[in-house]
Amino acid sequence: MPDAAATTRLGAALAAGVVPGRVLHLSGELGSGKTTLVRGLLRALGIRGAVKSPTYAWVEPYRIVSLDLYHFDFYRFDKKTEWLSSGLREYFRLDAVCIVEWPERAGSLLYPPDLAIQLSYQGEARQASIEAQSAEGEAWLASLRASLASS
């Protein structure tokens, strides 16, 4: 991805596969584009207000028609056990979508993703490595490919 606009377009393409119950994990260094990708996804779903990283709040909730979408950022977790005491587990429901930045900070205690995206720097550009980790993730990845092919 040559620039932030391309990262935003990838996020927008992911929106086509958003359905209740899906979990997306986003990993990568600081500034690698995780929140930019989420912003693209949310814009494609119709969110027009501010889309910020929930670094300090841990979670930003969004209501999209009848869908609850939760954007998490666990960068500030000091210990994996903070996940257990945070009360955030209740957000991971079959009728909600959860997007998690820095999932490795909660480790194996966190719900496994349907789709995992690793963002990394490639000189001035960024690279996204996308892996489906469930049958739902395979469907989401197929939807992503179709969306990218049609754009």
PDB file of C-alpha atoms in Angstrom:
ATOM      1  CA  MET A   1       0.000   0.000   0.000  1.00  0.00           C
ATOM      2  CA  PRO A   2       1.750   3.133  -1.151  1.00  0.00           C
ATOM      3  CA  ASP A   3       0.065   5.614   1.213  1.00  0.00           C
ATOM      4  CA  ALA A   4      -2.570   6.230   3.901  1.00  0.00           C
ATOM      5  CA  ALA A   5      -5.276   6.517   1.228  1.00  0.00           C
ATOM      6  CA  ALA A   6      -4.567   2.940   0.149  1.00  0.00           C
ATOM      7  CA  THR A   7      -4.837   1.800   3.774  1.00  0.00           C
ATOM      8  CA  THR A   8      -8.190   3.600   4.004  1.00  0.00           C
ATOM      9  CA  ARG A   9      -9.347   1.847   0.809  1.00  0.00           C
ATOM     10  CA  LEU A  10      -8.408  -1.535   2.282  1.00  0.00           C
ATOM     11  CA  GLY A  11     -10.515  -0.724   5.342  1.00  0.00           C
ATOM     12  CA  ALA A  12     -13.419   0.312   3.119  1.00  0.00           C
ATOM     13  CA  ALA A  13     -13.153  -2.971   1.202  1.00  0.00           C
ATOM     14  CA  LEU A  14     -13.284  -4.888   4.498  1.00  0.00           C
ATOM     15  CA  ALA A  15     -16.650  -3.270   5.256  1.00  0.00           C
ATOM     16  CA  ALA A  16     -18.373  -5.461   2.670  1.00  0.00           C
ATOM     17  CA  GLY A  17     -17.778  -8.509   4.890  1.00  0.00           C
ATOM     18  CA  VAL A  18     -18.866  -7.004   8.198  1.00  0.00           C
ATOM     19  CA  VAL A  19     -21.629  -9.108   9.743  1.00  0.00           C
ATOM     20  CA  PRO A  20     -22.588  -9.699  13.383  1.00  0.00           C
ATOM     21  CA  GLY A  21     -20.290 -11.999  15.303  1.00  0.00           C
ATOM     22  CA  ARG A  22     -17.109 -11.238  13.371  1.00  0.00           C
ATOM     23  CA  VAL A  23     -13.807 -10.471  15.099  1.00  0.00           C
ATOM     24  CA  LEU A  24     -10.890  -8.695  13.406  1.00  0.00           C
ATOM     25  CA  HIS A  25      -7.412  -8.438  14.922  1.00  0.00           C
ATOM     26  CA  LEU A  26      -5.030  -5.697  13.742  1.00  0.00           C
ATOM     27  CA  SER A  27      -1.344  -5.906  14.591  1.00  0.00           C
ATOM     28  CA  GLY A  28       1.614  -3.750  13.652  1.00  0.00           C
ATOM     29  CA  GLU A  29       4.007  -1.133  14.896  1.00  0.00           C
ATOM     30  CA  LEU A  30       2.903   2.265  16.111  1.00  0.00           C
ATOM     31  CA  GLY A  31       1.892   4.359  13.124  1.00  0.00           C
ATOM     32  CA  SER A  32       1.582   1.414  10.741  1.00  0.00           C
ATOM     33  CA  GLY A  33      -2.015   2.286   9.846  1.00  0.00           C
ATOM     34  CA  LYS A  34      -4.266   0.251  12.146  1.00  0.00           C
ATOM     35  CA  THR A  35      -6.562   3.147  13.046  1.00  0.00           C
ATOM     36  CA  THR A  36      -6.453   4.458   9.459  1.00  0.00           C
ATOM     37  CA  LEU A  37      -7.720   1.066   8.275  1.00  0.00           C
ATOM     38  CA  VAL A  38     -10.513   1.101  10.882  1.00  0.00           C
ATOM     39  CA  ARG A  39     -11.440   4.649   9.844  1.00  0.00           C
ATOM     40  CA  GLY A  40     -11.828   3.473   6.226  1.00  0.00           C
ATOM     41  CA  LEU A  41     -14.009   0.559   7.331  1.00  0.00           C
ATOM     42  CA  LEU A  42     -16.231   2.760   9.489  1.00  0.00           C
ATOM     43  CA  ARG A  43     -16.579   5.439   6.795  1.00  0.00           C
ATOM     44  CA  ALA A  44     -17.695   2.743   4.340  1.00  0.00           C
ATOM     45  CA  LEU A  45     -20.308   1.649   6.888  1.00  0.00           C
ATOM     46  CA  GLY A  46     -21.658   5.200   7.129  1.00  0.00           C
ATOM     47  CA  ILE A  47     -19.931   6.603  10.225  1.00  0.00           C
ATOM     48  CA  ARG A  48     -19.262  10.302   9.606  1.00  0.00           C
ATOM     49  CA  GLY A  49     -18.109  11.571  12.997  1.00  0.00           C
ATOM     50  CA  ALA A  50     -14.640  11.413  14.484  1.00  0.00           C
ATOM     51  CA  VAL A  51     -12.906   8.055  14.352  1.00  0.00           C
ATOM     52  CA  LYS A  52     -10.060   8.003  16.814  1.00  0.00           C
ATOM     53  CA  SER A  53      -7.889   5.353  18.334  1.00  0.00           C
ATOM     54  CA  PRO A  54      -9.363   4.209  21.666  1.00  0.00           C
ATOM     55  CA  THR A  55      -5.887   3.997  23.219  1.00  0.00           C
ATOM     56  CA  TYR A  56      -6.901   5.596  26.507  1.00  0.00           C
ATOM     57  CA  ALA A  57     -10.549   4.491  26.651  1.00  0.00           C
ATOM     58  CA  TRP A  58      -9.744   0.918  25.470  1.00  0.00           C
ATOM     59  CA  VAL A  59     -12.983   0.809  23.427  1.00  0.00           C
ATOM     60  CA  GLU A  60     -14.978   3.099  21.135  1.00  0.00           C
ATOM     61  CA  PRO A  61     -18.530   1.892  20.442  1.00  0.00           C
ATOM     62  CA  TYR A  62     -20.328   2.584  17.159  1.00  0.00           C
ATOM     63  CA  ARG A  63     -23.956   1.914  16.282  1.00  0.00           C
ATOM     64  CA  ILE A  64     -24.520   1.156  12.597  1.00  0.00           C
ATOM     65  CA  VAL A  65     -28.227   0.699  11.890  1.00  0.00           C
ATOM     66  CA  SER A  66     -28.922  -2.360  14.074  1.00  0.00           C
ATOM     67  CA  LEU A  67     -25.281  -3.440  14.446  1.00  0.00           C
ATOM     68  CA  ASP A  68     -23.005  -2.733  17.399  1.00  0.00           C
ATOM     69  CA  LEU A  69     -19.367  -2.389  16.366  1.00  0.00           C
ATOM     70  CA  TYR A  70     -16.644  -2.063  18.988  1.00  0.00           C
ATOM     71  CA  HIS A  71     -13.171  -0.735  18.202  1.00  0.00           C
ATOM     72  CA  PHE A  72     -10.628  -1.781  20.841  1.00  0.00           C
ATOM     73  CA  ASP A  73      -7.033  -0.698  21.410  1.00  0.00           C
ATOM     74  CA  PHE A  74      -5.060  -2.701  23.961  1.00  0.00           C
ATOM     75  CA  TYR A  75      -1.754  -0.865  23.519  1.00  0.00           C
ATOM     76  CA  ARG A  76      -1.868   0.409  27.103  1.00  0.00           C
ATOM     77  CA  PHE A  77      -2.433  -3.028  28.656  1.00  0.00           C
ATOM     78  CA  ASP A  78       0.545  -3.698  30.916  1.00  0.00           C
ATOM     79  CA  LYS A  79      -0.348  -7.291  31.657  1.00  0.00           C
ATOM     80  CA  LYS A  80      -2.387  -9.842  29.749  1.00  0.00           C
ATOM     81  CA  THR A  81      -4.516 -10.307  32.862  1.00  0.00           C
ATOM     82  CA  GLU A  82      -5.883  -6.760  32.430  1.00  0.00           C
ATOM     83  CA  TRP A  83      -8.154  -8.289  29.796  1.00  0.00           C
ATOM     84  CA  LEU A  84      -9.762 -10.440  32.492  1.00  0.00           C
ATOM     85  CA  SER A  85     -10.377  -7.549  34.888  1.00  0.00           C
ATOM     86  CA  SER A  86     -11.330  -4.934  32.268  1.00  0.00           C
ATOM     87  CA  GLY A  87     -14.944  -6.031  31.770  1.00  0.00           C
ATOM     88  CA  LEU A  88     -14.423  -5.879  28.005  1.00  0.00           C
ATOM     89  CA  ARG A  89     -15.226  -9.570  27.508  1.00  0.00           C
ATOM     90  CA  GLU A  90     -18.971  -8.742  27.510  1.00  0.00           C
ATOM     91  CA  TYR A  91     -18.610  -6.779  24.252  1.00  0.00           C
ATOM     92  CA  PHE A  92     -17.669  -9.921  22.310  1.00  0.00           C
ATOM     93  CA  ARG A  93     -21.171 -11.105  21.418  1.00  0.00           C
ATOM     94  CA  LEU A  94     -22.699 -12.917  18.466  1.00  0.00           C
ATOM     95  CA  ASP A  95     -24.695  -9.793  17.567  1.00  0.00           C
ATOM     96  CA  ALA A  96     -21.661  -7.447  17.566  1.00  0.00           C
ATOM     97  CA  VAL A  97     -18.518  -6.889  15.516  1.00  0.00           C
ATOM     98  CA  CYS A  98     -15.234  -6.437  17.376  1.00  0.00           C
ATOM     99  CA  ILE A  99     -12.079  -4.897  15.912  1.00  0.00           C
ATOM    100  CA  VAL A 100      -9.011  -5.169  18.117  1.00  0.00           C
ATOM    101  CA  GLU A 101      -5.774  -3.215  17.768  1.00  0.00           C
ATOM    102  CA  TRP A 102      -2.806  -4.686  19.650  1.00  0.00           C
ATOM    103  CA  PRO A 103      -4.505  -8.072  20.358  1.00  0.00           C
ATOM    104  CA  GLU A 104      -1.162  -9.552  21.411  1.00  0.00           C
ATOM    105  CA  ARG A 105      -1.366  -7.440  24.601  1.00  0.00           C
ATOM    106  CA  ALA A 106      -4.255  -9.653  25.771  1.00  0.00           C
ATOM    107  CA  GLY A 107      -2.656 -12.799  24.369  1.00  0.00           C
ATOM    108  CA  SER A 108      -4.477 -16.120  24.389  1.00  0.00           C
ATOM    109  CA  LEU A 109      -7.106 -14.762  26.781  1.00  0.00           C
ATOM    110  CA  LEU A 110      -8.687 -12.812  23.918  1.00  0.00           C
ATOM    111  CA  TYR A 111     -11.281 -14.287  21.590  1.00  0.00           C
ATOM    112  CA  PRO A 112      -9.657 -15.667  18.442  1.00  0.00           C
ATOM    113  CA  PRO A 113     -10.164 -13.608  15.301  1.00  0.00           C
ATOM    114  CA  ASP A 114     -11.988 -14.521  12.171  1.00  0.00           C
ATOM    115  CA  LEU A 115      -9.526 -12.356  10.269  1.00  0.00           C
ATOM    116  CA  ALA A 116      -6.069 -11.190  11.371  1.00  0.00           C
ATOM    117  CA  ILE A 117      -4.234  -8.364   9.625  1.00  0.00           C
ATOM    118  CA  GLN A 118      -0.573  -7.581  10.225  1.00  0.00           C
ATOM    119  CA  LEU A 119       0.482  -4.126   9.002  1.00  0.00           C
ATOM    120  CA  SER A 120       4.161  -3.409   8.470  1.00  0.00           C
ATOM    121  CA  TYR A 121       6.385  -0.789   6.908  1.00  0.00           C
ATOM    122  CA  GLN A 122       7.963  -1.375   3.513  1.00  0.00           C
ATOM    123  CA  GLY A 123      10.162   1.720   3.146  1.00  0.00           C
ATOM    124  CA  GLU A 124       7.736   4.629   2.736  1.00  0.00           C
ATOM    125  CA  ALA A 125       4.830   2.274   1.993  1.00  0.00           C
ATOM    126  CA  ARG A 126       3.001  -0.268   4.117  1.00  0.00           C
ATOM    127  CA  GLN A 127       2.210  -3.907   3.617  1.00  0.00           C
ATOM    128  CA  ALA A 128      -0.841  -5.790   4.872  1.00  0.00           C
ATOM    129  CA  SER A 129      -0.663  -9.500   5.529  1.00  0.00           C
ATOM    130  CA  ILE A 130      -4.208 -10.874   5.858  1.00  0.00           C
ATOM    131  CA  GLU A 131      -5.029 -14.307   7.250  1.00  0.00           C
ATOM    132  CA  ALA A 132      -8.403 -15.978   7.723  1.00  0.00           C
ATOM    133  CA  GLN A 133      -8.519 -17.961  10.966  1.00  0.00           C
ATOM    134  CA  SER A 134     -12.035 -19.404  10.827  1.00  0.00           C
ATOM    135  CA  ALA A 135     -14.699 -20.361   8.291  1.00  0.00           C
ATOM    136  CA  GLU A 136     -16.254 -16.942   8.877  1.00  0.00           C
ATOM    137  CA  GLY A 137     -12.847 -15.401   8.231  1.00  0.00           C
ATOM    138  CA  GLU A 138     -12.599 -17.291   4.930  1.00  0.00           C
ATOM    139  CA  ALA A 139     -15.950 -15.815   3.902  1.00  0.00           C
ATOM    140  CA  TRP A 140     -14.798 -12.347   4.985  1.00  0.00           C
ATOM    141  CA  LEU A 141     -11.564 -12.735   3.007  1.00  0.00           C
ATOM    142  CA  ALA A 142     -13.535 -13.804  -0.081  1.00  0.00           C
ATOM    143  CA  SER A 143     -15.748 -10.736   0.349  1.00  0.00           C
ATOM    144  CA  LEU A 144     -12.635  -8.552   0.663  1.00  0.00           C
ATOM    145  CA  ARG A 145     -11.148  -9.969  -2.532  1.00  0.00           C
ATOM    146  CA  ALA A 146     -14.405  -9.408  -4.410  1.00  0.00           C
ATOM    147  CA  SER A 147     -14.671  -5.844  -3.121  1.00  0.00           C
ATOM    148  CA  LEU A 148     -11.079  -5.048  -4.110  1.00  0.00           C
ATOM    149  CA  ALA A 149     -11.558  -6.617  -7.547  1.00  0.00           C
ATOM    150  CA  SER A 150     -14.625  -4.479  -8.253  1.00  0.00           C
ATOM    151  CA  SER A 151     -13.028  -1.198  -7.164  1.00  0.00           C
TER     152      SER A 151
END
